[in-house]
Coordinates of C-alpha atoms and ligand atoms in Angstrom, one line a residue:
Chain A
M211 CA 65.9 88.3 75.7
R212 CA 64.0 90.1 78.4
Q213 CA 60.7 88.4 79.4
R214 CA 57.9 89.0 81.7
Y215 CA 57.6 86.9 84.8
A216 CA 55.0 86.8 87.5
L217 CA 56.5 85.8 90.9
R218 CA 54.7 85.0 94.0
V219 CA 56.7 86.9 96.6
N220 CA 55.6 87.1 100.3
G221 CA 52.0 86.2 99.4
E222 CA 51.7 88.8 96.5
T223 CA 52.0 88.3 92.8
R224 CA 54.7 90.6 91.5
E225 CA 55.2 91.2 87.7
T226 CA 58.7 91.9 86.6
E227 CA 60.8 91.9 83.5
A228 CA 64.2 90.1 83.4
E229 CA 66.5 88.0 81.3
P230 CA 65.9 84.3 81.8
H231 CA 69.5 83.9 83.1
E232 CA 69.1 86.4 85.8
S233 CA 69.2 85.1 89.4
L234 CA 66.2 85.3 91.7
L235 CA 68.5 87.3 94.1
D236 CA 69.1 90.0 91.5
V237 CA 65.5 90.3 90.6
L238 CA 64.4 90.5 94.2
R239 CA 67.0 93.1 95.0
E240 CA 67.2 95.2 91.8
N241 CA 63.7 94.8 90.3
L242 CA 61.5 94.4 93.3
R243 CA 63.7 96.4 95.7
L244 CA 63.6 93.7 98.3
T245 CA 67.1 94.4 99.5
G246 CA 66.9 92.5 102.7
S247 CA 68.5 89.5 101.1
K248 CA 72.2 90.1 100.7
K249 CA 74.7 89.2 98.0
G250 CA 77.8 88.0 99.8
C251 CA 79.4 85.8 97.2
N252 CA 76.9 85.3 94.3
E253 CA 78.1 81.7 94.0
A254 CA 76.2 79.7 96.6
E255 CA 79.0 79.7 99.3
C256 CA 77.9 82.2 101.9
G257 CA 74.1 81.9 102.5
S258 CA 73.5 85.6 102.9
C259 CA 70.9 85.5 100.0
T260 CA 68.8 82.7 101.6
V261 CA 65.1 82.8 100.9
L262 CA 62.4 80.2 101.1
L263 CA 61.1 78.5 98.0
N264 CA 58.0 76.4 98.7
G265 CA 59.0 76.5 102.4
R266 CA 62.6 75.3 101.9
P267 CA 65.6 77.5 102.3
V268 CA 67.6 78.1 99.1
V269 CA 70.4 80.3 98.1
S270 CA 68.6 82.7 95.8
C271 CA 71.8 83.7 93.9
L272 CA 71.7 80.2 92.4
V273 CA 68.1 80.1 91.4
L274 CA 67.2 81.4 87.9
V275 CA 64.1 83.6 87.7
P276 CA 62.2 81.2 85.5
D277 CA 62.7 78.4 88.1
A278 CA 61.0 80.5 90.7
V279 CA 57.9 81.0 88.7
G280 CA 54.9 79.2 90.2
R281 CA 56.6 78.7 93.5
D282 CA 56.1 80.4 96.8
I283 CA 58.9 82.8 97.6
V284 CA 59.4 84.1 101.1
T285 CA 62.0 86.7 101.8
I286 CA 63.3 88.2 105.1
E287 CA 60.9 91.2 104.5
A288 CA 57.9 88.9 105.2
L289 CA 59.0 88.0 108.7
A290 CA 58.2 91.3 110.3
G291 CA 55.7 92.2 107.6
D292 CA 53.2 93.4 110.2
G293 CA 55.8 95.5 112.0
T294 CA 56.3 92.9 114.8
P295 CA 59.6 91.1 114.6
H296 CA 59.5 87.4 114.4
P297 CA 60.9 85.7 117.6
V298 CA 64.0 84.7 115.7
Q299 CA 64.6 88.3 114.8
R300 CA 64.0 89.6 118.3
Q301 CA 66.2 86.9 119.8
M302 CA 69.0 87.7 117.4
V303 CA 69.0 91.2 118.9
E304 CA 68.4 90.1 122.5
Q305 CA 71.2 87.5 122.5
G306 CA 73.7 89.6 120.6
G307 CA 73.6 87.4 117.5
V308 CA 74.2 90.4 115.2
Q309 CA 77.4 92.2 114.7
C310 CA 78.0 93.6 111.2
G311 CA 74.6 92.2 110.2
Y312 CA 75.6 91.0 106.8
C313 CA 74.9 87.3 107.4
T314 CA 71.8 88.1 109.5
P315 CA 69.0 88.0 107.0
G316 CA 70.2 84.7 105.5
M317 CA 70.9 83.3 108.9
I318 CA 67.4 84.2 110.1
M319 CA 65.8 82.6 107.0
S320 CA 67.6 79.4 107.6
A321 CA 66.6 79.4 111.3
Y322 CA 63.0 80.3 110.4
A323 CA 62.9 77.4 107.9
L324 CA 64.3 75.0 110.6
L325 CA 61.7 76.1 113.2
Q326 CA 58.8 75.7 110.7
E327 CA 59.9 72.1 110.2
N328 CA 61.3 71.2 113.6
P329 CA 60.0 73.4 116.4
H330 CA 62.1 71.8 119.1
P331 CA 65.6 71.5 117.5
T332 CA 68.7 70.4 119.5
D333 CA 71.8 72.7 119.4
E334 CA 73.3 70.2 116.9
E335 CA 70.3 70.5 114.6
I336 CA 70.4 74.3 114.8
R337 CA 74.1 74.3 114.0
F338 CA 73.5 72.0 111.0
A339 CA 70.6 74.1 109.8
I340 CA 72.7 77.3 109.7
S341 CA 75.9 75.6 108.5
G342 CA 75.4 77.0 105.0
N343 CA 75.4 80.5 106.4
I344 CA 78.8 81.9 106.9
C345 CA 79.3 84.5 109.7
R346 CA 82.6 86.2 109.9
C347 CA 81.9 88.1 113.1
T348 CA 80.1 86.2 115.8
G349 CA 81.6 82.8 116.1
Y350 CA 78.0 81.5 115.9
G351 CA 77.5 80.8 119.6
K352 CA 75.1 83.7 120.2
I353 CA 73.2 82.9 117.0
V354 CA 72.6 79.3 118.1
K355 CA 71.5 80.7 121.5
A356 CA 69.1 83.1 119.7
V357 CA 67.6 80.3 117.6
R358 CA 67.2 78.1 120.7
A359 CA 65.6 81.0 122.6
A360 CA 63.2 81.7 119.7
A361 CA 62.2 78.0 119.6
E362 CA 61.4 78.1 123.2
E363 CA 59.4 81.3 122.7
V364 CA 57.4 79.9 119.8
G365 CA 56.9 76.7 121.8
R366 CA 55.5 78.6 124.8
A367 CA 53.2 80.7 122.6
A368 CA 51.8 77.5 120.9
S369 CA 51.1 75.7 124.2
Chain B
M1467 CA 89.2 55.2 114.2
A1468 CA 92.1 56.2 116.3
T1469 CA 91.6 59.6 117.9
R1470 CA 93.8 61.3 120.4
K1471 CA 92.9 64.2 122.6
G1472 CA 95.2 67.1 123.4
L1473 CA 95.2 70.3 125.4
G1474 CA 97.1 73.4 124.6
I1475 CA 97.5 77.0 125.9
G1476 CA 98.2 80.2 124.0
S1477 CA 99.0 83.5 125.6
M1478 CA 99.6 86.9 124.3
Y1479 CA 99.9 90.6 124.9
Y1480 CA 99.0 93.2 122.4
G1481 CA 99.5 96.9 122.0
I1482 CA 96.2 98.8 121.9
G1483 CA 96.1 101.7 119.6
Y1484 CA 98.8 102.8 117.1
G1485 CA 101.8 103.3 119.4
F1486 CA 105.3 104.1 118.2
S1487 CA 104.5 107.8 118.1
R1488 CA 102.0 107.4 115.3
A1489 CA 99.1 109.8 115.3
D1490 CA 96.3 108.3 117.4
I1491 CA 93.4 110.7 118.0
G1492 CA 89.7 110.5 118.7
S1493 CA 87.2 113.4 118.4
A1494 CA 83.5 113.8 118.9
E1495 CA 80.8 116.4 119.1
I1496 CA 77.8 116.2 121.3
E1497 CA 74.7 118.3 121.4
M1498 CA 71.6 118.3 123.6
A1499 CA 68.3 119.3 122.1
E1500 CA 65.6 121.3 123.9
D1501 CA 64.0 118.2 125.3
G1502 CA 67.2 116.6 126.5
T1503 CA 67.6 114.2 123.7
T1504 CA 71.3 114.1 122.8
T1505 CA 73.2 113.5 119.6
V1506 CA 76.7 112.4 119.5
Y1507 CA 78.7 112.9 116.2
S1508 CA 81.4 110.3 116.4
G1509 CA 83.9 109.6 113.7
A1510 CA 84.5 106.0 114.7
C1511 CA 83.3 103.6 112.2
D1512 CA 81.3 100.5 113.4
M1513 CA 81.7 97.5 111.2
G1514 CA 80.0 95.3 113.7
Q1515 CA 82.5 95.6 116.6
G1516 CA 79.9 97.6 118.6
V1517 CA 81.6 101.0 118.9
M1518 CA 78.3 102.8 118.3
T1519 CA 76.8 101.0 121.3
V1520 CA 79.9 101.8 123.3
V1521 CA 79.7 105.5 122.3
T1522 CA 76.1 105.6 123.3
Q1523 CA 76.8 104.0 126.7
V1524 CA 79.8 106.1 127.4
A1525 CA 77.9 109.3 126.7
A1526 CA 74.9 108.2 128.7
E1527 CA 77.0 107.2 131.7
E1528 CA 79.0 110.5 131.6
L1529 CA 75.9 112.7 131.2
G1530 CA 73.8 110.7 133.6
I1531 CA 71.0 110.2 131.1
E1532 CA 69.4 107.0 129.7
P1533 CA 71.0 105.5 126.6
D1534 CA 67.6 105.7 124.8
Q1535 CA 67.9 109.5 125.0
I1536 CA 71.0 109.3 122.8
R1537 CA 71.3 109.2 119.1
V1538 CA 74.7 108.5 117.4
V1539 CA 75.6 109.9 114.0
A1540 CA 78.7 107.9 113.1
A1541 CA 81.5 107.7 110.6
D1542 CA 80.3 110.3 108.0
T1543 CA 83.0 112.6 106.7
G1544 CA 80.2 115.1 105.9
S1545 CA 79.1 115.4 109.5
T1546 CA 81.4 113.8 112.0
P1547 CA 84.8 114.9 113.1
D1548 CA 87.7 112.6 112.3
A1549 CA 88.4 109.8 114.8
G1550 CA 90.8 107.8 112.7
P1551 CA 90.2 104.2 111.5
T1552 CA 88.6 101.4 113.5
S1553 CA 91.8 99.3 113.7
G1554 CA 94.4 98.4 116.2
S1555 CA 91.7 97.5 118.7
R1556 CA 91.5 101.3 119.4
A1557 CA 88.0 102.4 118.8
T1558 CA 86.6 102.0 122.3
F1559 CA 89.9 102.9 124.0
V1560 CA 90.6 106.1 122.0
Q1561 CA 87.2 107.3 120.8
G1562 CA 85.6 106.3 124.0
V1563 CA 87.6 108.9 125.9
A1564 CA 86.9 111.6 123.2
V1565 CA 83.2 111.0 123.7
Q1566 CA 83.6 111.0 127.4
N1567 CA 85.4 114.3 127.3
A1568 CA 82.7 115.9 125.1
A1569 CA 79.9 114.5 127.4
Q1570 CA 81.8 115.8 130.5
E1571 CA 81.8 119.3 129.2
L1572 CA 78.2 119.2 128.2
R1573 CA 77.4 117.9 131.7
G1574 CA 79.1 121.0 133.1
Q1575 CA 76.9 123.2 131.0
I1576 CA 73.8 121.4 132.3
L1577 CA 74.9 121.8 135.9
D1578 CA 75.7 125.5 135.4
M1579 CA 72.2 126.1 134.2
A1580 CA 70.7 123.9 136.8
S1581 CA 72.6 125.7 139.5
R1582 CA 71.2 129.0 138.2
M1583 CA 67.6 127.6 138.1
L1584 CA 67.8 126.1 141.5
E1585 CA 69.9 128.7 143.1
C1586 CA 72.0 126.0 144.5
P1587 CA 75.8 125.7 144.2
K1588 CA 76.9 123.5 141.3
E1589 CA 79.1 121.4 143.6
N1590 CA 76.0 120.1 145.3
L1591 CA 74.4 118.8 142.1
H1592 CA 74.9 115.9 139.9
V1593 CA 73.0 114.2 137.1
R1594 CA 71.5 110.7 137.5
R1595 CA 69.0 108.9 135.3
G1596 CA 67.9 112.0 133.5
E1597 CA 67.4 114.1 136.6
V1598 CA 69.6 116.8 138.2
C1599 CA 69.9 115.5 141.8
E1600 CA 71.0 116.8 145.1
T1601 CA 74.4 115.3 145.9
G1602 CA 74.4 113.1 149.0
T1603 CA 70.7 112.4 148.9
D1604 CA 70.2 111.7 145.2
R1605 CA 66.9 113.6 145.5
P1606 CA 65.8 114.6 142.0
L1607 CA 65.4 118.3 141.7
V1608 CA 64.8 119.0 138.0
S1609 CA 64.8 117.0 134.9
V1610 CA 67.6 117.3 132.4
G1611 CA 65.0 118.0 129.7
K1612 CA 63.9 121.1 131.6
V1613 CA 67.4 122.3 132.0
A1614 CA 68.1 121.7 128.3
H1615 CA 65.1 123.8 127.5
Q1616 CA 66.4 126.6 129.6
L1617 CA 69.8 126.4 128.0
H1618 CA 68.2 126.8 124.6
F1619 CA 65.7 129.4 125.8
H1620 CA 68.5 131.6 127.1
G1621 CA 70.7 130.9 124.1
R1622 CA 73.3 129.2 126.2
R1623 CA 75.6 126.5 125.0
A1624 CA 74.3 123.0 125.0
A1625 CA 77.0 121.4 122.9
A1626 CA 80.6 120.4 123.3
W1627 CA 83.5 119.0 121.5
G1628 CA 85.7 116.2 122.9
W1629 CA 89.2 115.3 121.8
H1630 CA 91.6 112.7 122.9
D1631 CA 95.2 112.2 121.9
N1632 CA 96.5 108.7 122.5
T1633 CA 99.7 109.3 120.6
T1634 CA 102.6 107.7 122.4
Q1635 CA 106.4 108.2 122.5
D1636 CA 108.4 106.3 120.0
V1637 CA 110.9 103.6 121.1
D1638 CA 114.6 104.3 121.1
P1639 CA 115.7 103.9 117.4
E1640 CA 119.0 102.4 118.4
T1641 CA 117.9 99.9 121.0
S1642 CA 114.2 99.5 120.3
Q1643 CA 113.7 100.0 124.0
G1644 CA 110.8 101.9 125.4
D1645 CA 107.1 101.8 126.0
A1646 CA 105.6 101.8 122.5
Y1647 CA 101.9 101.7 123.3
A1648 CA 99.5 103.6 125.7
T1649 CA 98.3 100.3 127.0
Y1650 CA 98.4 96.5 126.4
G1651 CA 95.7 93.9 126.3
W1652 CA 96.3 90.4 127.6
A1653 CA 94.7 87.1 126.8
T1654 CA 95.1 83.4 127.3
Q1655 CA 93.2 80.6 125.7
L1656 CA 92.9 76.9 126.3
A1657 CA 92.1 74.6 123.4
E1658 CA 91.0 71.0 123.4
V1659 CA 91.4 69.1 120.2
E1660 CA 90.8 65.6 118.9
V1661 CA 93.2 64.3 116.2
D1662 CA 92.3 61.3 114.1
T1663 CA 95.7 59.7 113.6
E1664 CA 94.5 57.7 110.5
T1665 CA 93.1 60.6 108.5
G1666 CA 94.8 63.6 110.1
R1667 CA 91.5 65.2 110.7
I1668 CA 91.4 67.7 113.6
R1669 CA 88.4 68.7 115.6
L1670 CA 88.5 71.6 118.0
T1671 CA 86.2 70.4 120.8
K1672 CA 86.4 73.2 123.3
L1673 CA 87.9 76.6 123.7
V1674 CA 88.2 78.6 126.8
S1675 CA 89.2 82.2 126.5
A1676 CA 90.3 84.7 129.2
T1677 CA 90.6 88.2 127.8
D1678 CA 91.5 91.4 129.6
A1679 CA 88.9 94.0 128.8
G1680 CA 89.9 96.6 131.4
K1681 CA 86.2 97.2 131.9
A1682 CA 83.6 95.5 129.8
I1683 CA 81.4 98.5 128.8
N1684 CA 79.0 96.1 127.1
P1685 CA 79.7 92.5 128.2
V1686 CA 77.6 90.9 125.4
A1687 CA 79.5 92.8 122.8
V1688 CA 82.8 91.9 124.5
E1689 CA 81.9 88.2 124.4
G1690 CA 80.9 88.7 120.7
Q1691 CA 84.3 90.1 120.0
I1692 CA 86.0 87.3 121.9
E1693 CA 84.0 84.5 120.3
G1694 CA 84.3 86.0 116.8
G1695 CA 88.0 86.7 117.3
A1696 CA 88.7 83.1 118.5
T1697 CA 86.7 81.8 115.5
M1698 CA 89.0 83.7 113.2
G1699 CA 92.0 82.3 115.1
L1700 CA 90.5 78.8 114.6
G1701 CA 90.2 79.4 110.9
Y1702 CA 93.8 80.7 110.7
A1703 CA 95.0 77.5 112.5
L1704 CA 93.0 74.9 110.6
Y1705 CA 91.4 76.2 107.4
E1706 CA 92.3 79.6 106.0
Q1707 CA 95.0 80.0 103.4
H1708 CA 95.3 82.6 100.9
I1709 CA 97.3 81.3 97.9
L1710 CA 98.9 83.8 95.5
E1711 CA 100.6 82.5 92.4
N1712 CA 102.6 85.2 90.6
G1713 CA 100.4 87.8 92.1
V1714 CA 97.2 86.0 91.1
P1715 CA 94.9 84.8 93.9
R1716 CA 94.2 81.1 93.6
T1717 CA 91.8 81.1 96.5
A1718 CA 89.6 83.7 95.0
S1719 CA 86.3 82.3 96.3
L1720 CA 84.8 81.0 99.5
A1721 CA 84.8 77.6 97.9
F1722 CA 88.6 77.5 98.2
Y1723 CA 89.2 79.9 101.0
L1724 CA 87.6 78.1 103.9
V1725 CA 86.0 80.1 106.7
P1726 CA 84.8 78.3 109.8
T1727 CA 81.1 77.4 109.7
S1728 CA 78.7 76.7 112.6
M1729 CA 79.8 73.1 112.5
D1730 CA 83.5 73.9 113.0
V1731 CA 83.2 76.2 116.0
P1732 CA 82.9 74.5 119.4
D1733 CA 81.4 76.0 122.6
I1734 CA 83.6 79.0 123.5
E1735 CA 83.8 79.8 127.2
C1736 CA 84.4 83.4 127.7
E1737 CA 86.1 84.8 130.8
I1738 CA 86.2 88.5 130.8
V1739 CA 89.0 89.8 133.0
E1740 CA 88.5 93.3 134.3
V1741 CA 91.4 95.3 135.5
P1742 CA 90.4 98.9 134.9
D1743 CA 92.9 100.9 132.8
P1744 CA 93.2 104.5 133.9
R1745 CA 93.6 105.6 130.3
G1746 CA 90.5 104.1 128.8
P1747 CA 86.9 105.2 129.1
F1748 CA 85.7 104.0 132.5
G1749 CA 88.7 101.7 132.5
A1750 CA 88.0 99.9 129.2
K1751 CA 90.5 98.8 126.7
G1752 CA 90.4 97.1 123.3
V1753 CA 89.6 93.4 123.0
A1754 CA 89.1 92.6 119.4
E1755 CA 92.5 91.5 118.1
P1756 CA 93.7 90.2 121.5
A1757 CA 90.9 87.6 121.2
T1758 CA 92.2 86.3 117.9
I1759 CA 95.9 86.0 118.6
P1760 CA 96.1 83.2 121.2
T1761 CA 93.8 80.8 119.4
T1762 CA 96.2 79.5 116.8
P1763 CA 99.1 78.8 119.2
A1764 CA 96.7 77.2 121.7
I1765 CA 95.4 74.8 118.9
L1766 CA 98.9 74.1 117.7
N1767 CA 100.0 73.3 121.2
A1768 CA 97.0 71.1 121.7
I1769 CA 97.9 69.2 118.5
Y1770 CA 101.4 68.7 119.8
D1771 CA 100.0 67.5 123.1
A1772 CA 97.8 65.0 121.2
I1773 CA 100.3 63.5 118.8
G1774 CA 103.7 64.6 119.9
I1775 CA 104.5 66.3 116.6
R1776 CA 105.2 70.0 116.3
I1777 CA 103.5 71.3 113.2
T1778 CA 104.7 74.8 112.3
E1779 CA 102.9 75.6 109.1
T1780 CA 99.3 76.8 109.1
P1781 CA 96.6 75.9 108.1
I1782 CA 97.0 72.5 109.7
T1783 CA 95.0 70.6 107.1
P1784 CA 94.4 66.9 107.5
E1785 CA 97.0 66.3 104.8
R1786 CA 99.7 68.1 106.7
V1787 CA 98.9 66.1 109.9
F1788 CA 98.7 62.8 107.9
F1789 CA 102.0 63.3 106.3
A1790 CA 103.6 64.6 109.4
I1791 CA 102.6 61.4 111.2
Q1792 CA 103.9 59.3 108.2
E1793 CA 107.2 61.0 108.4
A1794 CA 107.5 60.7 112.2
R1795 CA 106.6 57.0 111.8
A1796 CA 109.3 56.5 109.1
R1797 CA 111.8 58.0 111.6
G1798 CA 110.5 55.8 114.3
E1799 CA 109.5 58.8 116.3
F1800 CA 105.7 58.3 116.3
E1801 CA 104.4 56.8 119.5
E1802 CA 101.8 54.2 118.3
D1803 CA 98.6 53.6 120.2
Ligands
FES2920 S1 75.2 85.4 97.7 FE1 74.1 83.5 97.5 S2 75.3 82.2 98.7 FE2 76.5 84.0 98.8
FES2921 S1 77.4 89.4 111.9 FE1 78.9 89.9 110.5 S2 78.9 88.2 109.2 FE2 77.6 87.6 110.7

């Protein structure tokens, strides 16, 4: 049965109607038209639907809408909300970390979550943080480089 | 844990384009607006390989204007001429020339008008960084934007169509002899692996790839193709297996069909080899598939180097290595540590 839900998405409360068994991903994409998060597999294998739930990266295809109520949801749309790309986004472009782009939003969310928690990650930690995000195009090297460069940029700005 | 290291090499050559007399054409339209901004209508479809960037760069280079003055409309049957599929590592090699041809004709139109405006023979002019310049001194005489405005003002042509036919001869049907492709790409890779002889687990620890790009129009994109291609080759060697049972896929999800993750891919050292190919745009040729092909043999050879056993079935899963070692042991052919 369809029910009303109030979701806190990117700092705003958004009202929507959905079946309780619908995924957060579907509601973000279809109801709220936040189509930045991608649906690669819909079964928690690819990571392209990654969003932050209370600051932690989750695959939104595996979160039921009722479970997202009362939590802070951050999607890729929030990262350049003011029109300025986040350093991770800019470095993905700079370093050539984007090819087809399908993995990119999820990849960026995982990297962003990592940098929130660990502003000076090693390459190994970066690789681990994005290991749930499958990329078929790049071979990951340039993505790791981009996250490293973004960490340095954030570090410089903070000091 | 008993681990053994091994090194292996894989080499290949690969026909770029369709070859064997199969139709292999590229076509593009190009149009310069009144202010000099230029639109390329290119049929080549970009799925992440970077052909839109290549098309932009080729047009900019040929016209002598900056890439940010160029807009590409791509792969739309409603507005772009047919350039065939993006496959066979052909997009840059074939479509690049079509775009270059279109841009060359447009450059001629610009120079004709500039020559009229400046009352200076066309032969003494060339375009560089958005300016029509005096040949020899590179002295800028008039901006391309102003020339474009005059072309439009006088109702002259500021548009061109470029076509490139890369179709080759077929080989001899009797002997299969002949030159089947317009050109060939070459690549060699070196793989370093660690094999755990107790569990059969294989780790690829380093990969070095030398790929012939003819001319790297966009070196970052070329590296991206090489790294991504080698990663597919790694998956093919160690993880990926599509199982069909009576026509039903048994590996119908990414939980069973394993694609390499960031934890599986080592540092890939890219060596771009540049031997310009006269048939490609500015000497470039295709690199995409050539980067994938040598990886699997390089890894297989490295495993052989490490444990002295030739495994000929992919993917080389830990089970396969484990049992291959058991069997070799039973035959007394496995060299113990
Ligand atoms: S769509 Fe959610 S993990 Fe693939
Ligand atoms: S860029 Fe294509 S999947 Fe990552």
